[in-house]
XYZ file of C-alpha atoms in Angstrom:
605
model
C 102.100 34.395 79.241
C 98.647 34.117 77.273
C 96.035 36.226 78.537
C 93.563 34.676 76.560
C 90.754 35.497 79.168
C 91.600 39.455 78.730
C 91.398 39.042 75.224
C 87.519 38.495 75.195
C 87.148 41.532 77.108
C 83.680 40.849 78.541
C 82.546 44.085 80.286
C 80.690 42.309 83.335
C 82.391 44.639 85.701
C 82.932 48.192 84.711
C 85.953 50.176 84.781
C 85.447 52.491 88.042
C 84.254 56.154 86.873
C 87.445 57.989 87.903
C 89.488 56.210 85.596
C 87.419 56.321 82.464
C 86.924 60.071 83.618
C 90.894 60.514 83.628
C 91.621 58.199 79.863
C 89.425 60.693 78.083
C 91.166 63.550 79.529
C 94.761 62.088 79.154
C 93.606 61.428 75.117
C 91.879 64.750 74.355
C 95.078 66.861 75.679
C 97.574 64.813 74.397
C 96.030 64.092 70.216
C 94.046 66.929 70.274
C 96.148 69.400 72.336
C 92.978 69.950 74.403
C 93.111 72.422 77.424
C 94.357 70.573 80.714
C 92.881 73.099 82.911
C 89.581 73.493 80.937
C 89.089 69.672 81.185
C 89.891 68.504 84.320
C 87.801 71.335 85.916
C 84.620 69.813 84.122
C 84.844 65.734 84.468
C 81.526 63.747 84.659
C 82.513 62.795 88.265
C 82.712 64.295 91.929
C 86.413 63.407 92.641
C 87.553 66.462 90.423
C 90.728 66.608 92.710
C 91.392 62.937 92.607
C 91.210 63.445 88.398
C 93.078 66.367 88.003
C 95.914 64.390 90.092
C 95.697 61.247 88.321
C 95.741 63.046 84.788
C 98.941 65.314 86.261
C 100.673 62.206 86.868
C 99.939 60.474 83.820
C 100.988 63.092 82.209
C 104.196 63.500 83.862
C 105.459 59.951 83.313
C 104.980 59.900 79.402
C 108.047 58.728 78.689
C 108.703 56.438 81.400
C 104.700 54.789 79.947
C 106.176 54.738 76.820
C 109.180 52.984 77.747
C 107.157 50.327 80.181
C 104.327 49.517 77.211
C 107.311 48.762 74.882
C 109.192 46.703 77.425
C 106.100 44.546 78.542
C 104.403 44.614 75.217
C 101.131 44.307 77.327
C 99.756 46.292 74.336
C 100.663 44.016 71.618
C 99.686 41.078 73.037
C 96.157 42.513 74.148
C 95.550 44.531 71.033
C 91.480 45.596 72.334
C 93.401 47.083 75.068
C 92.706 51.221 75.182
C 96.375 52.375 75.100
C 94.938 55.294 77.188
C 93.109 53.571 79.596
C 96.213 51.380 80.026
C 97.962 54.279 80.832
C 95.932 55.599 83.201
C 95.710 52.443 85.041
C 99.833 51.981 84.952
C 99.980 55.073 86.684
C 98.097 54.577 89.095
C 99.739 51.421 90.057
C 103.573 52.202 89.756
C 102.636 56.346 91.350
C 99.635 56.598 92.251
C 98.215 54.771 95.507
C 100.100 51.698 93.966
C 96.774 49.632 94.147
C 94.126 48.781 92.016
C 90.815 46.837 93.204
C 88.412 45.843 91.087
C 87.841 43.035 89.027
C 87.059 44.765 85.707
C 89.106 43.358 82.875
C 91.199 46.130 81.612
C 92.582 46.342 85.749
C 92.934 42.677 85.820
C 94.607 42.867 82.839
C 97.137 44.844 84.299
C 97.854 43.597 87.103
C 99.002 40.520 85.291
C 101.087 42.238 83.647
C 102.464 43.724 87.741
C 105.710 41.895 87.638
C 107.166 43.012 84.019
C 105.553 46.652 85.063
C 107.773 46.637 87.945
C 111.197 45.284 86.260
C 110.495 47.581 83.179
C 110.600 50.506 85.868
C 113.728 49.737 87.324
C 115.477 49.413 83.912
C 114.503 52.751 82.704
C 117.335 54.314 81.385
C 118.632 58.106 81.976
C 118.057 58.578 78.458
C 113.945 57.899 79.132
C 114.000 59.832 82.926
C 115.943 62.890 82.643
C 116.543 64.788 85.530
C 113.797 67.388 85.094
C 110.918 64.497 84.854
C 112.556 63.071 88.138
C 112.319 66.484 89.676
C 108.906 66.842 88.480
C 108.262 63.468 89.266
C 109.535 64.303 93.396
C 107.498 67.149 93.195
C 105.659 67.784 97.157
C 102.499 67.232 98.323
C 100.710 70.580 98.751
C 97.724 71.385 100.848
C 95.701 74.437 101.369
C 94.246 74.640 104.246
C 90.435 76.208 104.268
C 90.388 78.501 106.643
C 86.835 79.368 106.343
C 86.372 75.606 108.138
C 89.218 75.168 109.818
C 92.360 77.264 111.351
C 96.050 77.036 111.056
C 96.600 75.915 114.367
C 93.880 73.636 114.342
C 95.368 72.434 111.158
C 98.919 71.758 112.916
C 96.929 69.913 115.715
C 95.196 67.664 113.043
C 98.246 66.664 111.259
C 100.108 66.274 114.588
C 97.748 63.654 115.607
C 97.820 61.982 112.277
C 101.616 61.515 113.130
C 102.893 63.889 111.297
C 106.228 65.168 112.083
C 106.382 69.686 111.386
C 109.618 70.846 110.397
C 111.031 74.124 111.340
C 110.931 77.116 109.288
C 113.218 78.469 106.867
C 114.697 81.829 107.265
C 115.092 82.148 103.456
C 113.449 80.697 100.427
C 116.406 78.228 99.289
C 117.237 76.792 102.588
C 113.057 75.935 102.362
C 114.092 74.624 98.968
C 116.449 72.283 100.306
C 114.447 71.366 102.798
C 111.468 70.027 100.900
C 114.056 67.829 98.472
C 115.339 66.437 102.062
C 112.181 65.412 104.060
C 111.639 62.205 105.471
C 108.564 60.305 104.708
C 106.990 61.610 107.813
C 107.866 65.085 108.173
C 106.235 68.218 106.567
C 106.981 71.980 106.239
C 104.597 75.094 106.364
C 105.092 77.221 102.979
C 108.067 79.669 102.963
C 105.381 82.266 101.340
C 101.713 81.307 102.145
C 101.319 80.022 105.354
C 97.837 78.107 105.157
C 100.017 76.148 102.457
C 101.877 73.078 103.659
C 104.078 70.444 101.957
C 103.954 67.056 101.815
C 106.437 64.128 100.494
C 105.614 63.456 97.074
C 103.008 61.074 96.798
C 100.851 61.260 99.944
C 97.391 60.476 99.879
C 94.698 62.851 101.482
C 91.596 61.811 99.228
C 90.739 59.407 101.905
C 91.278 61.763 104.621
C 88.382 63.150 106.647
C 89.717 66.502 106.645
C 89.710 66.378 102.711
C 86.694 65.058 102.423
C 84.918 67.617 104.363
C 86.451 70.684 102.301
C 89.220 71.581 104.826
C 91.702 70.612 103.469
C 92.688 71.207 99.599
C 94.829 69.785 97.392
C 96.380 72.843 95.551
C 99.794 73.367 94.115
C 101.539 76.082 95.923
C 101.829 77.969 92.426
C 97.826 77.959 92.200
C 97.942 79.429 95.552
C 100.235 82.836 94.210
C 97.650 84.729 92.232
C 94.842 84.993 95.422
C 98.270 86.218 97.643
C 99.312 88.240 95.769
C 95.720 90.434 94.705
C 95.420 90.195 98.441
C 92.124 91.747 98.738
C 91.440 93.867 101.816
C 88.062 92.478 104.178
C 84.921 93.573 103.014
C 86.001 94.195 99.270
C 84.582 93.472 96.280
C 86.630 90.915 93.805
C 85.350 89.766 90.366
C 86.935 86.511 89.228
C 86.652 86.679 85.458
C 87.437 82.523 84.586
C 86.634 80.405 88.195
C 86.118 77.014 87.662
C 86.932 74.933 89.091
C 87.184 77.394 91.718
C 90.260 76.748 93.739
C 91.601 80.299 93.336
C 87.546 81.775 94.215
C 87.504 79.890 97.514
C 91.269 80.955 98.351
C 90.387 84.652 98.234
C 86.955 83.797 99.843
C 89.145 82.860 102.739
C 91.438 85.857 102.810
C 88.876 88.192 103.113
C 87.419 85.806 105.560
C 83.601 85.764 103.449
C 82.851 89.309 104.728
C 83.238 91.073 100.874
C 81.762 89.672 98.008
C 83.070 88.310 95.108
C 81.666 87.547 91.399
C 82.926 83.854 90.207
C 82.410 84.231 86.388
C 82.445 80.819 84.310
C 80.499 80.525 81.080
C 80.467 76.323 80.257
C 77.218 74.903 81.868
C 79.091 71.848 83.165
C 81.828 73.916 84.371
C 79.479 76.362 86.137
C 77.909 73.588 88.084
C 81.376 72.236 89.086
C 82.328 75.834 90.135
C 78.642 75.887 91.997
C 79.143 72.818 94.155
C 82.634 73.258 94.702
C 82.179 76.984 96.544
C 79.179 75.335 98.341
C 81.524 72.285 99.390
C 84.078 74.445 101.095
C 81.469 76.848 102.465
C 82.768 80.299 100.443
C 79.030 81.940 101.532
C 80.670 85.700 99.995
C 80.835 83.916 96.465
C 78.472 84.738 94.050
C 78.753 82.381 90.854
C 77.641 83.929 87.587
C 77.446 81.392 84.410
C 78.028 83.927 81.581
C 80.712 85.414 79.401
C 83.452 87.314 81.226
C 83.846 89.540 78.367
C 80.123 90.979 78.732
C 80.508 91.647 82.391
C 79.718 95.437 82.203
C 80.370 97.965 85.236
C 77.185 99.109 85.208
C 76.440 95.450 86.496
C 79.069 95.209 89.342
C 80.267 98.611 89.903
C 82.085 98.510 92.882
C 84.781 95.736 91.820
C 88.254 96.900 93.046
C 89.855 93.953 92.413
C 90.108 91.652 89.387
C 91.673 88.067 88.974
C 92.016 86.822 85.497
C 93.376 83.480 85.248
C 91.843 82.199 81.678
C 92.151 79.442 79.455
C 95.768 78.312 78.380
C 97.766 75.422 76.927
C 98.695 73.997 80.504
C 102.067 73.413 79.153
C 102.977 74.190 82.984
C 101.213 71.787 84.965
C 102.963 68.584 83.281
C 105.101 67.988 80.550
C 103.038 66.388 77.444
C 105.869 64.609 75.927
C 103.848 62.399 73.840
C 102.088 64.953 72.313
C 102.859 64.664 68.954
C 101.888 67.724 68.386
C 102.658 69.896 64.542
C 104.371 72.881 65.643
C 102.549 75.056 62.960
C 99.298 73.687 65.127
C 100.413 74.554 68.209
C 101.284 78.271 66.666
C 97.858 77.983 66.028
C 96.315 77.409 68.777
C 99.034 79.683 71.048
C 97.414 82.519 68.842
C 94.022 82.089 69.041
C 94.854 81.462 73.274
C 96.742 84.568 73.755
C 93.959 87.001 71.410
C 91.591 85.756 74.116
C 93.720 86.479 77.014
C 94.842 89.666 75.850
C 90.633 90.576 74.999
C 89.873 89.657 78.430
C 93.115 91.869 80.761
C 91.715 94.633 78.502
C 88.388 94.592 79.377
C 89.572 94.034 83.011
C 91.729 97.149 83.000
C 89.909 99.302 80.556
C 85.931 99.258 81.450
C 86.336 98.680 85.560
C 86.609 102.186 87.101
C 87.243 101.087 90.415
C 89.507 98.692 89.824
C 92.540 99.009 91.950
C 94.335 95.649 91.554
C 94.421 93.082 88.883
C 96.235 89.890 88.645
C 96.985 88.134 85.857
C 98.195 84.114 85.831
C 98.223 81.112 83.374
C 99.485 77.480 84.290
C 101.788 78.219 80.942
C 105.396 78.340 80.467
C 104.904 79.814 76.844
C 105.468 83.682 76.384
C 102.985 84.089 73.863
C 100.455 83.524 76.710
C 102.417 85.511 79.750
C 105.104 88.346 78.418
C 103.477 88.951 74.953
C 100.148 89.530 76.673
C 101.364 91.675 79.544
C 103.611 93.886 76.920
C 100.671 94.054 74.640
C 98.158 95.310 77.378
C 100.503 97.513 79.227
C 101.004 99.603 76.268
C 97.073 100.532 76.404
C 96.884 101.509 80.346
C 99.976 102.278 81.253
C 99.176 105.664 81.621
C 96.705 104.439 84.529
C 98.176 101.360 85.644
C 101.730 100.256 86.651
C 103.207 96.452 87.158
C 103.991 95.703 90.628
C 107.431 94.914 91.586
C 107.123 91.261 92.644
C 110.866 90.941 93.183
C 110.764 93.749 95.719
C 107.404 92.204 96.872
C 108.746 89.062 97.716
C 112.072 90.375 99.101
C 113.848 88.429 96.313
C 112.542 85.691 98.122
C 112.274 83.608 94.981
C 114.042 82.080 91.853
C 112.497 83.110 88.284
C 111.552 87.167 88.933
C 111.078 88.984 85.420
C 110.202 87.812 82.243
C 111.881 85.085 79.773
C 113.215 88.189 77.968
C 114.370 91.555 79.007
C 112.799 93.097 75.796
C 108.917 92.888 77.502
C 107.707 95.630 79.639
C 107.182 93.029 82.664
C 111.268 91.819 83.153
C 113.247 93.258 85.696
C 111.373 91.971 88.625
C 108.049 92.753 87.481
C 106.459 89.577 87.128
C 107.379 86.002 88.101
C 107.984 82.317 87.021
C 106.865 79.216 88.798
C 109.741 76.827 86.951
C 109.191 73.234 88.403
C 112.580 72.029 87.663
C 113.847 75.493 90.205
C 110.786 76.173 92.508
C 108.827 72.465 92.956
C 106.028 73.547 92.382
C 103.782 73.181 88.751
C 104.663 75.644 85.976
C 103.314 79.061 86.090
C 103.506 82.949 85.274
C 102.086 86.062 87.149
C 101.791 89.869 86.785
C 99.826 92.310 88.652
C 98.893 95.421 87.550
C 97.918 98.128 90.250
C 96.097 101.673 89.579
C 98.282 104.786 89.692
C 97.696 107.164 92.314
C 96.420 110.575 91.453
C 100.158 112.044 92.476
C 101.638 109.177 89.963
C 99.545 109.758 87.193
C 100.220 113.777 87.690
C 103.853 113.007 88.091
C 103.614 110.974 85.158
C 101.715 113.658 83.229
C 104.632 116.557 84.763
C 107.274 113.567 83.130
C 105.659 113.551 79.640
C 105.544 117.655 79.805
C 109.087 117.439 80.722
C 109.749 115.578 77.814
C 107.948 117.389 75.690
C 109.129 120.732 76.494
C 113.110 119.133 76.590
C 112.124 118.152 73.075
C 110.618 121.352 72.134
C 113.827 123.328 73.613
C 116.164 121.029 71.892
C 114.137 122.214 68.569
C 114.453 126.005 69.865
C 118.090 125.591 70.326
C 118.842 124.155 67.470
C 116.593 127.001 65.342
C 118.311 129.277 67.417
C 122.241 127.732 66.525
C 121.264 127.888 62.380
C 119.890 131.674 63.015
C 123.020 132.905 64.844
C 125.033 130.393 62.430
C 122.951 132.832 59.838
C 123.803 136.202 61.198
C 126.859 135.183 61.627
C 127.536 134.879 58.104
C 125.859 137.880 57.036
C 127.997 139.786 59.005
C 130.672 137.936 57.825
C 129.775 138.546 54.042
C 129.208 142.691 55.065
C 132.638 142.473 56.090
C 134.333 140.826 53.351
C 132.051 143.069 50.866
C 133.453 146.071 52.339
C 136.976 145.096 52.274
C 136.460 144.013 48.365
C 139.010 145.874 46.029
C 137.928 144.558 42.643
C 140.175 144.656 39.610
C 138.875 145.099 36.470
C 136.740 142.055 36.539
C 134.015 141.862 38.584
C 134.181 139.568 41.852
C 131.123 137.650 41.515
C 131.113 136.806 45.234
C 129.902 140.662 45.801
C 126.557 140.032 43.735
C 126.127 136.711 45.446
C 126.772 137.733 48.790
C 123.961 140.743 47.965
C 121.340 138.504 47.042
C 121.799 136.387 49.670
C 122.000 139.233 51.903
C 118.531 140.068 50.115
C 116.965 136.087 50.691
C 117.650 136.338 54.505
C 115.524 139.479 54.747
C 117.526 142.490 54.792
C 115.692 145.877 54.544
C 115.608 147.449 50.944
C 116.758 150.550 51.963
C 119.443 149.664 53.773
C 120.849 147.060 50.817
C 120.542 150.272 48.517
C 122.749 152.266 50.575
C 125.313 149.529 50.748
C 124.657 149.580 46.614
C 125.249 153.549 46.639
C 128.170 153.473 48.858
C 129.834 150.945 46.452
C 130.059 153.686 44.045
C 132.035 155.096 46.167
C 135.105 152.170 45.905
C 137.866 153.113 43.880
C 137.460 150.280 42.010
C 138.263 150.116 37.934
C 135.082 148.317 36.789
C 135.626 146.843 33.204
C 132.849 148.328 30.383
C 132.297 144.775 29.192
C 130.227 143.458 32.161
C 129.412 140.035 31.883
C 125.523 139.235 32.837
C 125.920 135.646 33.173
C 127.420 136.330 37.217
C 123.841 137.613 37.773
C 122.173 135.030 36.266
C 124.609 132.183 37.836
C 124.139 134.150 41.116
C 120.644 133.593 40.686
C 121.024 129.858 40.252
C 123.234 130.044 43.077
C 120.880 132.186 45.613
C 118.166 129.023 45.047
C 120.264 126.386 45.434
C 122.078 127.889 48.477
C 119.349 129.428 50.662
C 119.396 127.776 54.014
C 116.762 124.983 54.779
C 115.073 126.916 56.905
C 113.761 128.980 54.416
C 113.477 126.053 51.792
C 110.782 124.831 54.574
C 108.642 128.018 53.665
C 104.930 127.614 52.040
C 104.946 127.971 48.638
C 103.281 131.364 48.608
C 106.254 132.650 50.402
C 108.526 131.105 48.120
C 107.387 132.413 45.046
C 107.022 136.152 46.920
C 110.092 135.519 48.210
C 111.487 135.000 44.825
C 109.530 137.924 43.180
C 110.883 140.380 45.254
C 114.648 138.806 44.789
C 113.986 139.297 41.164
C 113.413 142.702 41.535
C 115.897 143.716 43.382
C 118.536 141.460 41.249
C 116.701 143.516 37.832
C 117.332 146.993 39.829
C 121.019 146.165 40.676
C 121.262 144.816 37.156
C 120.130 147.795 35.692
C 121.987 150.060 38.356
C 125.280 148.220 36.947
C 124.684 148.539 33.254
C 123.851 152.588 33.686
C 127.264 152.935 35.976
C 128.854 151.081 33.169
C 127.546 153.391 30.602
C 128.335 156.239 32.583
C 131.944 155.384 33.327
C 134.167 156.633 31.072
C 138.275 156.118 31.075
C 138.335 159.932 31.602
C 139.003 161.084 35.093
C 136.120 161.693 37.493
C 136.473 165.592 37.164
C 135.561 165.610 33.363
C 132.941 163.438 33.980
C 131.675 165.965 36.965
C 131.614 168.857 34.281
C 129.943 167.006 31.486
C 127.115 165.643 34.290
C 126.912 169.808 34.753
C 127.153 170.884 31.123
C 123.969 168.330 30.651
C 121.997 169.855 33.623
C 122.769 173.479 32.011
C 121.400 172.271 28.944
C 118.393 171.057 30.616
C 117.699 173.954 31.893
């Protein structure tokens, strides 16, 4: 077939708004690895819901496109043909509301091409689909119901009349599971968790529904829908959200405290701001107070009574569909993760650090990387965890849930203390959560009584352990008295005796009493050879540094060299004790040696 009229590509008709809105969007996240979230929460168009799920689902089906452009070659043989725009517009026609009406080119273009579309679909192969893009693909309809316009029951009534057929509730979270994969094409279920959250069959339609249209009803996925439960402000509080637009989460806790608090919508981008600013108007959150500036200069001293915080900022969006045709350079995308999670981390801190009355925050990305989700929580925690602890979502939720904990038990947030939205597991989009709640004065005191606890067990483990080497000391010393007094010498002297003396001397024995034990060894019969042999002194000297206990090697300086001093002196007085007892002995016995000590006197006299 020659399309030889879509070749000329005369732009009489334009492409309708939404879809040129949804091509640039599609292109900047997946060749420039552009921010899903960021950009489909500031399109040039009113629709932002009706974008956000066109982009999702063109994003979702990447390979499947991939695999139907190839097969019908509608590219190649119209070469002017946007491959984005092309994509947008298949999606819409094979997933979307399967119809396209207008008569610009590019659609007409395309629905030439209907029949080849079709057959390349039912030939994709496993290889293209894998099972987690056809679970993603089957993923429910979710709606929020606004229940600052409109009440749960009057919700069931509304769908009710619309045909709808409600199914009973679950008793637990994976019989709700199997429910959803199950339901007929007329049937829907409230949420097992939230209840102004219902699901749909994948696929339905509500832009065209009056109920939509007049801001009571919302098209939010159920994971969007977590952070606002779980900060669960109480009525009349105040809330800052630090990152709003487009301001589904805003209006969500705008309706759980039921507009009587207030709450501080933060969002820097101009265009962003005004989206945020007509959306909250739209679905008539009066308690909301947008701010356009930077979330990271939002002081205290500005909004001091803030007890709760919600910071859900910027992030890849590798959550909310799979960007398989993102060619992306890993080294790039290390890049970029880095530069993401510095600004995440920047702006938990400030949340938990400079808001004194803070008594909840919640943080949340639409991210399945940990460098955005566990390596920020462990990173923060470390500052305030003195002040702050992480809730226990597991016990929270009753277990009530598939992914609790983080990716790795290594970060401070596993065992239960944060969450993962996993689409393949919960169908739902991709996300992660942690809250952080203040300490209570008794917590932080017991927590303060813990640290003494441990401080003391440490500092009695040191006192124990002085207290082993000094009785491991004494011990010794009375050991060495012991042996010194059994000593029976022959006529070489037992070097051990002057070595276990100037030891005795190092560890701090009185003088006196080490000169008595000196006199009293006179007293040993002992047969002490004339030729003494100095070099046991001076060894034993050698000896006494090299074998005084650590303790004492841990000594100042000073004390060392006093220390040593006085060890010299006493080693030069025994020395010289030894060398005059020497002198003195004679191989005569000890009575001629009495007589000639009293001739000498007599002389003297």
């Amino acid at each position: 077939m020659n399309h030889t009229g879509a070749n000329k590509f005369v732009h009489s008709i334009k492409v309708p708004k939404l879809f040129k809105e949804a091509t640039k969007i599609v292109k900047k996240v997946a060749v420039d690895g552009a921010s899903f979230k960021s950009l489909t929460a500031n399109p040039r168009h009113p629709n932002v819901q009706g974008i956000y799920a066109l982009v999702s689902e063109t994003l979702r089906h990447s390979k499947e496109l991939q695999y139907i452009l190839d097969y019908s070659k509608i590219l190649i043989e119209n070469p002017r043909f946007d491959p984005w725009l092309a994509r947008v517009l298949i999606t819409e026609l094979l997933w979307g509301k399967k119809v396209l009406k207008s008569e610009a080119i590019p659609i007409v273009t395309v629905l030439s091409y209907k029949e080849k579309l079709l057959k390349a679909l039912e030939q994709i192969s496993d290889a293209v689909a894998d099972p987690s893009d056809k679970k993603k693909v089957d993923l429910p309809r979710y709606v929020r119901i606004n229940t600052l316009l409109m009440s749960i029951d009057e919700a069931f009534e509304a769908f009710y009349n619309d045909g709808w057929n409600l199914l009973p509730k679950c008793e637990d979270y994976k019989s709700h599971l199997e429910t959803l994969s199950n339901m007929g094409p007329e049937d829907y279920i409230q949420d097992f968790h939230i209840p102004e959250v219902f699901a749909f069959p994948p696929g339905t339609k509500f832009h065209d529904h009056p109920g939509y249209l007049k801001g009571k009803f919302l098209l939010q996925d159920k994971a969007s829908c977590f952070p606002a439960f779980l900060l669960n402000p109480k009525p009349n509080s105040c809330i800052l959200d630090m990152c709003s637009a487009p301001g589904m989460k805003t209006t969500h806790l705008a309706a759980i405290i039921n507009n009587t608090g207030k709450i501080y919508a933060v969002e820097l981008h101009e265009g962003r701001h005004k989206t945020l600013s007509e959306f909250v108007s739209h679905t008539g959150a009066e308690c909301v107070d947008v701010i356009q500036a930077d979330a990271l200069t939002i002081t205290p001293e500005q909004y001091p009574n803030v007890e709760y915080i919600l910071v859900d900022p910027s992030c890849s969006g590798s959550g909310m569909a799979r960007i398989e045709f993102m060619n992306q350079d890993r080294r790039d995308l290390f890049i970029r993760l880095k530069k993401l999670r510095n600004l995440q981390a920047m702006i938990l801190t400030h949340a938990l650090c400079d808001f004194p009355n803070v008594k909840k925050v919640v943080y949340s990305t639409c991210s399945l990387y940990p460098e955005e989700n566990e390596e920020v929580v462990d990173e923060v925690f470390r500052k305030v965890s003195d002040k702050f602890k992480l809730v226990n979502l597991e016990k929270k939720l009753n277990g009530q849930w598939n992914n609790f904990g983080a990716q790795h038990s290594r970060y401070s947030c596993s065992d239960g203390k944060s969450l993962y939205a996993l689409p393949e597991k919960d169908l739902c989009n991709g996300f992660f959560l942690a809250v952080f709640k203040r300490k209570s004065s008794a917590e932080v005191e017991e927590n303060l009584i813990e640290n003494d606890e441990i401080e003391t067990c440490l500092d009695n483990q040191q006192e124990d352990t002085s207290k082993d080497s000094e009785k491991k000391r004494k011990n010794k010393t009375r050991s060495n008295h012991q042996d010194y007094s059994e000593i029976k010498t022959d006529d070489n002297v037992d070097e051990s005796v002057i070595h276990n003396t100037e030891e005795d001397v190092t560890e701090g024995v009185p003088k006196k009493k080490k000169k008595r034990k000196i006199a009293d060894q006179d007293n040993i019969e002992n047969k002490i050879d004339t030729n003494f042999d100095e070099s046991a002194i001076d060894n034993t000297e050698k000896d006494v540094t090299n074998e005084s206990p650590k303790k004492k090697k841990k000594k100042s300086s000073k004390k060392i060299t006093d220390n040593t001093t006085n060890m010299n002196e006493n080693l030069s007085e025994l020395k010289q004790d030894n060398i005059v007892e020497h002198d003195e002995v004679t191989v005569k016995d000890k009575k001629k040696k009495k007589k000639k000590k009293n001739d000498e006197k007599s002389e003297n006299h």
